[in-house]
Every structure is written in C-alpha cells, then in structure tokens.
Coordinates of C-alpha atoms in Angstrom, one line a residue:
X30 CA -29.7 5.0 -12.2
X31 CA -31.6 4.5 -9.0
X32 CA -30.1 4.7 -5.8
X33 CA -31.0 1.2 -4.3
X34 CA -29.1 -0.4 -8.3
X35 CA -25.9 0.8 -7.1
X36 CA -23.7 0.2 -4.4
X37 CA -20.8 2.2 -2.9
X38 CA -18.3 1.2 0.3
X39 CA -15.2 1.1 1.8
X40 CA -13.4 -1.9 1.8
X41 CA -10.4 -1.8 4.2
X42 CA -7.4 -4.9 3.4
X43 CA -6.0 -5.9 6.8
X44 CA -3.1 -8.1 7.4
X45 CA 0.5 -8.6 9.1
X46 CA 3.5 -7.6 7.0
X47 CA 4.2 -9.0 3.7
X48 CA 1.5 -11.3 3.4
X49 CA 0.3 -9.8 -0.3
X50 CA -2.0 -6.6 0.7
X51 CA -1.2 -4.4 -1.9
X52 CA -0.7 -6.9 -4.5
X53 CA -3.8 -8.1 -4.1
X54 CA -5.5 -4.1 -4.3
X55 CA -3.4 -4.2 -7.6
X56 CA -4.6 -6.9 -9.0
X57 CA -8.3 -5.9 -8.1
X58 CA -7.9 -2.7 -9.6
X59 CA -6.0 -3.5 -12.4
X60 CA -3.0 -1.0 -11.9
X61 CA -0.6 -0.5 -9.9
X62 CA -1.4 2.0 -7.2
X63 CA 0.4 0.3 -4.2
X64 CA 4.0 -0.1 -4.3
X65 CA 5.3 -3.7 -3.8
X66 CA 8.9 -5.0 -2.7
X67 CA 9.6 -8.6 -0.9
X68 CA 10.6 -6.7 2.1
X69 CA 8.1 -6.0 4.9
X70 CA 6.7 -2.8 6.0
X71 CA 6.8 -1.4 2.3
X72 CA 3.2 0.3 3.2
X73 CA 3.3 3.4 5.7
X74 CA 0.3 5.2 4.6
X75 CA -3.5 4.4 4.1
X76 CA -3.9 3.8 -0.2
X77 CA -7.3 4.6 -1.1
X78 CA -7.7 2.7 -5.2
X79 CA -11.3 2.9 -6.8
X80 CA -12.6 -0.4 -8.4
X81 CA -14.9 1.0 -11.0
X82 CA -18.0 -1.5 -11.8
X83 CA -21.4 -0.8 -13.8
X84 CA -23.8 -1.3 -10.4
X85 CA -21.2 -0.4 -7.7
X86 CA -17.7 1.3 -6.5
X87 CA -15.4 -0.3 -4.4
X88 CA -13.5 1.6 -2.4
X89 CA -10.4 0.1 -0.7
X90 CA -8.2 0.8 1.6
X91 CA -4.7 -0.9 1.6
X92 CA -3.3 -0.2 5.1
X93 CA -0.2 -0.7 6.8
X94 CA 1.1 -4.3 7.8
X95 CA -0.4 -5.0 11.3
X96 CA 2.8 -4.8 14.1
X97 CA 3.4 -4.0 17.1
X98 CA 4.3 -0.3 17.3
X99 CA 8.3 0.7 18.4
X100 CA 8.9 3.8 17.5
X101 CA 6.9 6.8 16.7
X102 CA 6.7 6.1 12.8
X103 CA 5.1 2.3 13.9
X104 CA 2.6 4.6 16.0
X105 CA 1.7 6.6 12.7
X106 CA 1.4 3.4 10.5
X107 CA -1.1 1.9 13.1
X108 CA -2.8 4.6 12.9
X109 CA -3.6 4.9 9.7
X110 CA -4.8 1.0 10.4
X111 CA -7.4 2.1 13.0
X112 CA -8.4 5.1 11.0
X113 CA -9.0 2.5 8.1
X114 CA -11.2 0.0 10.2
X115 CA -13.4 2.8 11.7
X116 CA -14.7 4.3 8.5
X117 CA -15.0 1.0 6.4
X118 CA -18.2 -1.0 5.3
X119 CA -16.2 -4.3 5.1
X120 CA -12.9 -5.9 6.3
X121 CA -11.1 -7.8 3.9
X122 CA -8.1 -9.2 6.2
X123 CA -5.6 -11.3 3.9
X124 CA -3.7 -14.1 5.4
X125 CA -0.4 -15.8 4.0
X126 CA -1.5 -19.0 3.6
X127 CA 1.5 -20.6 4.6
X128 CA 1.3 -18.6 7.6
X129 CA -2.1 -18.6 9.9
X130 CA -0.7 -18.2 13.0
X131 CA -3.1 -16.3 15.3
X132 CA -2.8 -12.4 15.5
X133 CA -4.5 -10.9 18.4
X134 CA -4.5 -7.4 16.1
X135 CA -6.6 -9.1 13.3
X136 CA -8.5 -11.9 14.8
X137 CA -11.6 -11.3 17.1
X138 CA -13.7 -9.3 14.6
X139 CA -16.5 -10.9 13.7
X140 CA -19.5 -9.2 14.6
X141 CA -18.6 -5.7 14.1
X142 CA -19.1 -5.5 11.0
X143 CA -18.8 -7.9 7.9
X144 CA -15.7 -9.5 7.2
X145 CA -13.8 -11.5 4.7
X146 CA -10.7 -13.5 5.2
X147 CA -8.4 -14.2 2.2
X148 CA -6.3 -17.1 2.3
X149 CA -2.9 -15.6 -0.1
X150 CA -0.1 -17.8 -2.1
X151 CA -2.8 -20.7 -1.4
X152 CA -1.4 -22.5 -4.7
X153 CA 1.5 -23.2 -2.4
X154 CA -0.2 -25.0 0.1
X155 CA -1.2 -28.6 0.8
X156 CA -4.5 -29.4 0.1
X157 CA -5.6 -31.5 2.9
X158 CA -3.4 -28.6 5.3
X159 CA -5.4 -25.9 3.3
X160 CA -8.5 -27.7 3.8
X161 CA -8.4 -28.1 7.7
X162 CA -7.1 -24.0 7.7
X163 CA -10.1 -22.7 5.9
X164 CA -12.2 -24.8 8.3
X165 CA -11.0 -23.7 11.3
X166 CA -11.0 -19.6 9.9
X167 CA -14.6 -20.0 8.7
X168 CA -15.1 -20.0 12.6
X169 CA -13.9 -16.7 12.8
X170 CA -14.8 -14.7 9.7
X171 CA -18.3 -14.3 7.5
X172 CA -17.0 -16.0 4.2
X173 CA -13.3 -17.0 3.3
X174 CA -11.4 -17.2 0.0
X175 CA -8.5 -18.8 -1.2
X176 CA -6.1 -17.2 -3.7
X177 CA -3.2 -16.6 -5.4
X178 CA -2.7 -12.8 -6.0
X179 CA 0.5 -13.1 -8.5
X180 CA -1.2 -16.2 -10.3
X181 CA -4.9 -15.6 -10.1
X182 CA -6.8 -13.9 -13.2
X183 CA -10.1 -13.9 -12.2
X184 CA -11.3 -12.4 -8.5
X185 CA -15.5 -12.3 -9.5
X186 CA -16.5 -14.3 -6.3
X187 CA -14.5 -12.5 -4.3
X188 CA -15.6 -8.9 -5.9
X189 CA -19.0 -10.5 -5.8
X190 CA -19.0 -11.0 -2.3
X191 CA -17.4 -7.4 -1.1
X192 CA -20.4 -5.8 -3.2
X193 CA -23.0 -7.9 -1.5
X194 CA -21.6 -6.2 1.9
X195 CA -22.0 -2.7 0.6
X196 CA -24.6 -0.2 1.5
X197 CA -26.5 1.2 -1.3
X198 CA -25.3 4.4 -1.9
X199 CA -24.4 6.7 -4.8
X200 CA -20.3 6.3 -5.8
X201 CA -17.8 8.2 -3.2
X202 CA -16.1 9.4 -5.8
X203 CA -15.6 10.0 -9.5
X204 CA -15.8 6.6 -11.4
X205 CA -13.7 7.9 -14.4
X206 CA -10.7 8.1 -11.4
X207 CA -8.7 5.1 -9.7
X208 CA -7.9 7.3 -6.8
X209 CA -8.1 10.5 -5.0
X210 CA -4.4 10.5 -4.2
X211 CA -1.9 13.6 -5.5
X212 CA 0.4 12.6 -8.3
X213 CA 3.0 13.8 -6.3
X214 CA 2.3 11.0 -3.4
X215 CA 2.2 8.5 -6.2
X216 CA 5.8 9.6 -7.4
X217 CA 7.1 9.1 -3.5
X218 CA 5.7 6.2 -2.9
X219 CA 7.1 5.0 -6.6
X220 CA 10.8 6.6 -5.9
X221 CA 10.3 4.6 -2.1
X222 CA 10.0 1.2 -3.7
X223 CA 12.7 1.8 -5.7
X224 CA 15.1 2.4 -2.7
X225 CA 13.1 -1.0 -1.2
X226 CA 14.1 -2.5 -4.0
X227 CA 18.0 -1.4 -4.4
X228 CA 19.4 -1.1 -1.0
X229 CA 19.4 -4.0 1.9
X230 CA 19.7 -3.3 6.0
X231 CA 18.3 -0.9 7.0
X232 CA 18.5 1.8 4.1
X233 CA 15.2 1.2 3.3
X234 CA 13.1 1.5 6.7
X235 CA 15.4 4.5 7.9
X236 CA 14.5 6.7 4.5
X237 CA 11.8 8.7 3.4
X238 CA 11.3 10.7 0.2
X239 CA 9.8 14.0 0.1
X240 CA 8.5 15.6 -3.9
X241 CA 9.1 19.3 -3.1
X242 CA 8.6 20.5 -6.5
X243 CA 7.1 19.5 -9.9
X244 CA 7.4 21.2 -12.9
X245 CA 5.0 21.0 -15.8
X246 CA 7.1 21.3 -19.1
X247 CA 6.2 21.2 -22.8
X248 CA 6.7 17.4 -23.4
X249 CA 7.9 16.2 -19.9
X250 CA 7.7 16.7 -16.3
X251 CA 10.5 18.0 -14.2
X252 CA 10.5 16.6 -10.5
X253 CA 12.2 17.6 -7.4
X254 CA 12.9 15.4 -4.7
X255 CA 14.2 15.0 -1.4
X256 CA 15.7 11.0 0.2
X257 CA 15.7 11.8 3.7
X258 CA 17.8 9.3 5.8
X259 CA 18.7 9.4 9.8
X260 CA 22.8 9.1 9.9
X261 CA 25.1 11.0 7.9
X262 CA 27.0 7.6 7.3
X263 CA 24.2 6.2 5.6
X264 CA 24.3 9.0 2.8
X265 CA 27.6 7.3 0.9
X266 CA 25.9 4.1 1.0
X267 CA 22.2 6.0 -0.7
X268 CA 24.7 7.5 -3.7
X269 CA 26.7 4.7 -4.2
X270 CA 30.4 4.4 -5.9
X271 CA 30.5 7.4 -8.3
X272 CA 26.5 7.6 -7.7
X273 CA 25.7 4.6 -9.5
X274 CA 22.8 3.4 -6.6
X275 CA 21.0 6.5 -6.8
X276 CA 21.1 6.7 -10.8
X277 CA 19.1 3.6 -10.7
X278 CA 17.0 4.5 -8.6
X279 CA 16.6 7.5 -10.5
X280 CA 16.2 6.0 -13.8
X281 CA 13.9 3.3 -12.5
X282 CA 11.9 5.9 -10.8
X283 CA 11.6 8.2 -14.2
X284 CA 10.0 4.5 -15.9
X285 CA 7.3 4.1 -13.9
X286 CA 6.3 8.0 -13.1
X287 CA 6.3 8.1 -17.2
X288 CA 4.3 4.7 -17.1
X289 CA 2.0 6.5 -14.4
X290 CA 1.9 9.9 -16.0
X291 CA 1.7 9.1 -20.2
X292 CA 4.7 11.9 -19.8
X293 CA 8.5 12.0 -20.2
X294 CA 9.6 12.3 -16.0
X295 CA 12.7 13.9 -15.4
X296 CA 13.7 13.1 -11.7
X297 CA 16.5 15.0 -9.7
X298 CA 16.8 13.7 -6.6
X299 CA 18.8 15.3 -2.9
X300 CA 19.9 13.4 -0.5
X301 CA 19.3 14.6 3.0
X302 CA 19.8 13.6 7.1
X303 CA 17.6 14.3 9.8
X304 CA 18.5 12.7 12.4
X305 CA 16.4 9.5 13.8
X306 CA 13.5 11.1 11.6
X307 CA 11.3 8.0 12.6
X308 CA 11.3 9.2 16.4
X309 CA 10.3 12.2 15.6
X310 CA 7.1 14.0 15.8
X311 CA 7.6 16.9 14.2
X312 CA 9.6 15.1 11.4
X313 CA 6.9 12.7 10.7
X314 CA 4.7 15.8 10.2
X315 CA 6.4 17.4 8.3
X316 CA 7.4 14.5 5.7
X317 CA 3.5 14.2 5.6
X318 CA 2.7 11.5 8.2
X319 CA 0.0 13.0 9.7

C-alpha cells in the first residue's frame, strides 16, 4: 500500500471526570482496554488502544479526567493530560451531555489543532435543549457529535471524521495489536477497578496496586500483587470480615485477567501502607507514575 492510501494519528479523548472517556475508547475499539466504574477519577494514567482499519490506524489516547490538581498524584494525572495533547493529531474532547458547563481546561482550543467535541449520554437529553447545546459548541470546536457510548452500535461518522484529520503516514504500530501496554499494567489497572467497584469513601482514591511478579505456568498464570493504601486503619476495611472484600476482588480480578489473557489467572494479592502515598514523589515513582 502506498503511503498517501493510509492514514495513521493520535487521537487524544479529553474531558472532566466521569463524563464516559474510556467507555467511549472501549466501544471504539471493541474491547475493553480502559477500566470503567461510576465513580470519578477511575483514569490516572495515559491508555494508548489501537483501532485497526483497512486504510488507517487510530491511535487514542484516553487521558485522565480534567481537574484541578491538589495533591501531588492530581499533578501526575494532569500531566499525563498535557503530555497527551502535545503529541496528538486530533482532540476528541467528550462532553456529558447533561452537563456543558464551561471548563476553562477544555474549552479555548480551537485553532491549534483539529478538534472534535462529543456530546455523551445524549439519548438522555431534551431535544430542543440538545439542539440549542450543539449550536452554541459548534462555535467552539471543528465538528460535533452526539452519542450514546453504552447504547450506540455504530460510531462510522464519528471514526470517519477522526481519519479525515489524520496525517498520511504508515501505522505507529503493529496492526495485529490493540495496544502497546504491558500485560502486567493491564492486570493493575483491572485489580484497580475492582477495588472501584467494591469499596466506597475513600478506599478507592487512597489505593494503588502494584503486579510485582508473574509467573508463567503450564495451563495458568500465577500473579503477585501488591494494594498499597495510606493509613494502617484502612487495611481491615481492604480485607474485610474474615477477608471476604478482598476475595472478591480477587476472584473478580482472576475473571477478567483470564478473559484478557485466554489463560487460567491465579491472583494473590498483599495488602500494604505507605503512608499518604499520593503526596509523595518518590512513591508515585516508584508505583510507576512517572
């Protein structure tokens, strides 16, 4: 194939908190690379997923939810934002469409390079209000979609329209892959939701999970893994009565690795404080925020 037939980018999804990001790079890709919870701030790294088409490659990026930094760990998951926006060919910044209200951090971009606003959980708008909102956006952005990313099947236009942004280019990377991230990220980031998804307060947002070693076995994999949390009075509430909070998220966890993997996952999983980890420098570095 000739080099001006295909096209190859990156394509970086920008948006506040919760507003549908990484179910939307899901959806696109058709897998589930990006973990997903209904709390906010589920994202703390930069996810690169691959969407693989005859003429082009899409590269996105599903970044962080746009806030304003408070602690050190805020300051990381920014940067991984700006880091993001300065090497991609296109910004795709998704709004909740029940939810437009003006973001300094997102807005004001027009110009610099193209990009796309996507109106998200639009099937739960009014019309006429949806109307009047993708009117006033078009102001402020080069085209602008409205979508559903649970309930929507079909994304052509929009896929359509991020390729027609793209520079011509060989593809980035190898089109038989849906990312260049480590297994190993993809099992923290997995074991992460899981905690997301089982514990309330702050339990979530004050953990991180660490894989610090996996063993390949005959018929299964054998997994090693650290839940780093900030208090020592948080670690009964990780385990649970008679360990029953961590078993689910163990057993949970050893589903979707498998489902990830095509392998039998055995998980065993520590529990482990260093205190106010997300303040930390050092700590950040060394639980891979870098």
């Amino acid at each position: 194939m000739e080099l001006k037939e295909f096209k190859a980018g990156f394509v970086a999804i920008l948006g506040k908190p919760n507003v549908g990001k990484s179910t939307l790079m899901n959806r696109l890709i058709g897998e589930k690379l990006s973990i997903v919870s209904p709390k906010p701030q589920t994202t703390r790294m930069s996810i690169k997923g691959f969407l693989n088409k005859e003429k082009a490659q899409i590269v996105f990026l599903d970044t962080p939810g746009v806030i304003e930094p408070k602690y050190e760990l805020h300051e990381k998951m920014m940067g991984y934002v700006n880091q993001s926006l300065k090497g991609a060919d296109v910004v795709m910044c998704i709004f909740d469409g029940q939810d437009t209200t003006p973001n300094p951090l997102i807005e004001g971009r027009k110009g610099s390079k193209p990009t796309i606003c996507v109106l998200n959980k639009s099937d739960l708008c009014d019309s006429e209000e949806l109307f009047e909102v993708k009117k006033q956006l078009s102001e402020q952005f080069d085209r602008v979609f409205c979508i559903s990313a649970l309930k929507d099947e079909n994304f052509n236009e929009l896929i359509e329209a991020l390729i027609s942004y793209l520079p011509y280019s060989p593809p980035l990377y190898n089109q038989d892959d849906l990312s260049d991230m480590p297994m190993r990220f993809f099992a923290q980031e997995i074991i992460r939701e899981k905690i997301f998804l089982t514990y309330n307060d702050e339990i979530p947002y004050c953990s991180t999970v660490v894989v610090e070693r996996w063993t390949e076995e005959e018929n299964r994999d054998v997994i090693q893994a650290n839940i780093w949390i900030e208090r020592d009075s948080q670690k009964p509430i990780i385990i649970g009565k008679n360990g029953d909070k961590i078993g689910k998220v163990r057993s949970k966890a050893e589903f979707d690795i498998a489902l990830l993997t095509g392998r039998k996952a055995v998980l065993n999983l520590w529990v482990k404080v260093k205190h106010d980890w997300r303040k930390k420098y050092g700590a950040l570095h060394e639980f891979g925020y870098k």
